[in-house]
Short mmCIF file of C-alpha atoms in Angstrom, two decimals:
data_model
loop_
_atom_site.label_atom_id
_atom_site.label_comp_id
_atom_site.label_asym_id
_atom_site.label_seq_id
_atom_site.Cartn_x
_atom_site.Cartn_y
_atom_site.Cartn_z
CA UNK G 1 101.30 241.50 292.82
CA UNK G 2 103.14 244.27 292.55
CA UNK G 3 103.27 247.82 293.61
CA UNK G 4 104.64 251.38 293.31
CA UNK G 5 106.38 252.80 295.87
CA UNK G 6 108.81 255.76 296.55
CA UNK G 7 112.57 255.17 294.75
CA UNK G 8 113.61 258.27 295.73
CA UNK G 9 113.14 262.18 297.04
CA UNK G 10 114.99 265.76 296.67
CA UNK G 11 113.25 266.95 299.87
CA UNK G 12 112.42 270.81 300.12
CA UNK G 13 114.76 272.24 296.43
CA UNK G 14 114.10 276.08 295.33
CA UNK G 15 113.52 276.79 291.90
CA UNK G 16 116.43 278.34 289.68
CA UNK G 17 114.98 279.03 286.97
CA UNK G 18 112.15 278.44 284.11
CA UNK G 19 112.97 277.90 280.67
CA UNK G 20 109.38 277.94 278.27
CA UNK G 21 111.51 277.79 275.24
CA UNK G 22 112.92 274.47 276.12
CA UNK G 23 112.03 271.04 274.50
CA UNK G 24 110.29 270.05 278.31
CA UNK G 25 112.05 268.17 281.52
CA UNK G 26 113.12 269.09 284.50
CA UNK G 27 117.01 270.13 284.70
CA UNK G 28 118.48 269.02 287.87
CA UNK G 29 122.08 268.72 289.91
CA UNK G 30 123.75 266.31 288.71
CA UNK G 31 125.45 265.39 292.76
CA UNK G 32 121.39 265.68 293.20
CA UNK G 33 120.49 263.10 291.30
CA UNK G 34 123.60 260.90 291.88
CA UNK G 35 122.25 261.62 295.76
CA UNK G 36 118.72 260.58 294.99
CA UNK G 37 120.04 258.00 292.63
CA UNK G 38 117.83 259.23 289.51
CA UNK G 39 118.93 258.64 286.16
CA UNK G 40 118.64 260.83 283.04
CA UNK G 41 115.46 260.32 281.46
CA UNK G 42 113.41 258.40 284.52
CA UNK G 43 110.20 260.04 284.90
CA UNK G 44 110.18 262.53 288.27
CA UNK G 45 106.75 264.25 289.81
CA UNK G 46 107.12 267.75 290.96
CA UNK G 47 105.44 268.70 293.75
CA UNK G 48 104.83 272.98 294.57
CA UNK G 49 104.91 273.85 297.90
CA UNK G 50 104.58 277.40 296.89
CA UNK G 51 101.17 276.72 294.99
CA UNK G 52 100.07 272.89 294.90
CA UNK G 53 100.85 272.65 291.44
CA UNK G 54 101.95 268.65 290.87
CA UNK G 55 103.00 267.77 287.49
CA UNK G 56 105.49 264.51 285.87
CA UNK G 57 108.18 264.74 283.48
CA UNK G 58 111.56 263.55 283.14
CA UNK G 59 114.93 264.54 284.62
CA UNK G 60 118.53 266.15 282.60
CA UNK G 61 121.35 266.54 284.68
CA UNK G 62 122.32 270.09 284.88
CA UNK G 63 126.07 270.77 286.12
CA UNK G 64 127.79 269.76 288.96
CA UNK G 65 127.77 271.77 292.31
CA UNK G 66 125.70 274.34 290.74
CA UNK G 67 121.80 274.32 292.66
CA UNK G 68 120.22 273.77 289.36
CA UNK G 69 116.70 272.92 289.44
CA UNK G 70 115.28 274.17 286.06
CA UNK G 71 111.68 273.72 285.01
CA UNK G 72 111.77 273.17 280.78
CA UNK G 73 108.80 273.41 278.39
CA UNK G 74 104.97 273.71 279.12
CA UNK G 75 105.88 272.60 283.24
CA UNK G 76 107.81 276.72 283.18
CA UNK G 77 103.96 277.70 283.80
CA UNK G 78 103.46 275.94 286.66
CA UNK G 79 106.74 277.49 288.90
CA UNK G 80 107.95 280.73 289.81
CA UNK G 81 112.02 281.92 290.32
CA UNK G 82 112.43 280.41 294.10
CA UNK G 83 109.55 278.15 294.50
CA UNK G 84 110.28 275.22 297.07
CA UNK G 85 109.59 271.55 295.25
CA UNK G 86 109.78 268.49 296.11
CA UNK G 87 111.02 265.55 293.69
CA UNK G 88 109.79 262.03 293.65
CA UNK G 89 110.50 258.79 291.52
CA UNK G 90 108.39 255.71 291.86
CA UNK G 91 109.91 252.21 291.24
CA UNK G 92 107.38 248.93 290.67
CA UNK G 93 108.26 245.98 292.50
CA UNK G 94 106.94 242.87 294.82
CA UNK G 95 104.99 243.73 297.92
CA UNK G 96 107.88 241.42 299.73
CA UNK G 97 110.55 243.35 298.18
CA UNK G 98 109.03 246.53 298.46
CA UNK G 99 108.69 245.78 302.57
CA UNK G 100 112.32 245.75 302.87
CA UNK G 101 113.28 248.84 300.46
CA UNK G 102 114.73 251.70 301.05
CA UNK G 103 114.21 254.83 299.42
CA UNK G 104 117.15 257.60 298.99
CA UNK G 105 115.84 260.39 300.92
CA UNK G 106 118.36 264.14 300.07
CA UNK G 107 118.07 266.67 302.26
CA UNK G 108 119.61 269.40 300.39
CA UNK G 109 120.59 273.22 301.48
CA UNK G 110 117.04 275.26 301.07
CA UNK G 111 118.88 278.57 299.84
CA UNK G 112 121.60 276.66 297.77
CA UNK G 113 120.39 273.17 296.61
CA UNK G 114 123.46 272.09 297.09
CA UNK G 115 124.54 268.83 298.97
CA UNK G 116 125.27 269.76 303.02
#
């Protein structure tokens, strides 16, 4: 059997910006998602602390050292300028392995996003 479990998290990230003209996906750090050890593409779930919102889409590194944390497309709607998120990737493996895994946790700055 196997199961999902968490890969990875961008604990507590603030919202740069929101980009409804945008194909869709979520623009991140790069260092962020080195950190987190998310790839371009893999599918990431959003979570709102501002308003509960939770959504999925995929993650596009943004540039280096900069805070990004851009919402692209239809998921714009669902954030506001300086909301707090958090960022989650799921990874599907054996209940054995999945006993012994460990996720990558981040911890970023909450004004600047960037790594402490």
């Amino acid at each position: 059997m196997q199961i999902h479990v968490v890969k990875s998290k961008i604990h507590r990230v603030k919202v740069t910006g929101a980009d409804l003209n945008y194909i869709g996906s979520i623009t991140i750090d790069e260092d962020l998602m080195e950190a987190a050890n998310i790839i371009e593409g893999e599918k990431v779930q959003i979570v709102n602390n501002n308003n509960g919102e939770r959504l999925e889409t995929y993650a596009i590194p943004g540039p280096r050292n900069s805070g990004e944390i851009t919402l692209n497309g239809a998921a714009a709607r669902k954030v506001a300028k300086g909301d707090i998120l958090i960022l989650i990737t799921y990874a599907i493996m054996d209940i054995e392995e999945a006993k012994n895994f460990k996720p990558a946790l981040v911890f970023p700055n909450e004004e600047t996003n960037l790594l402490n």
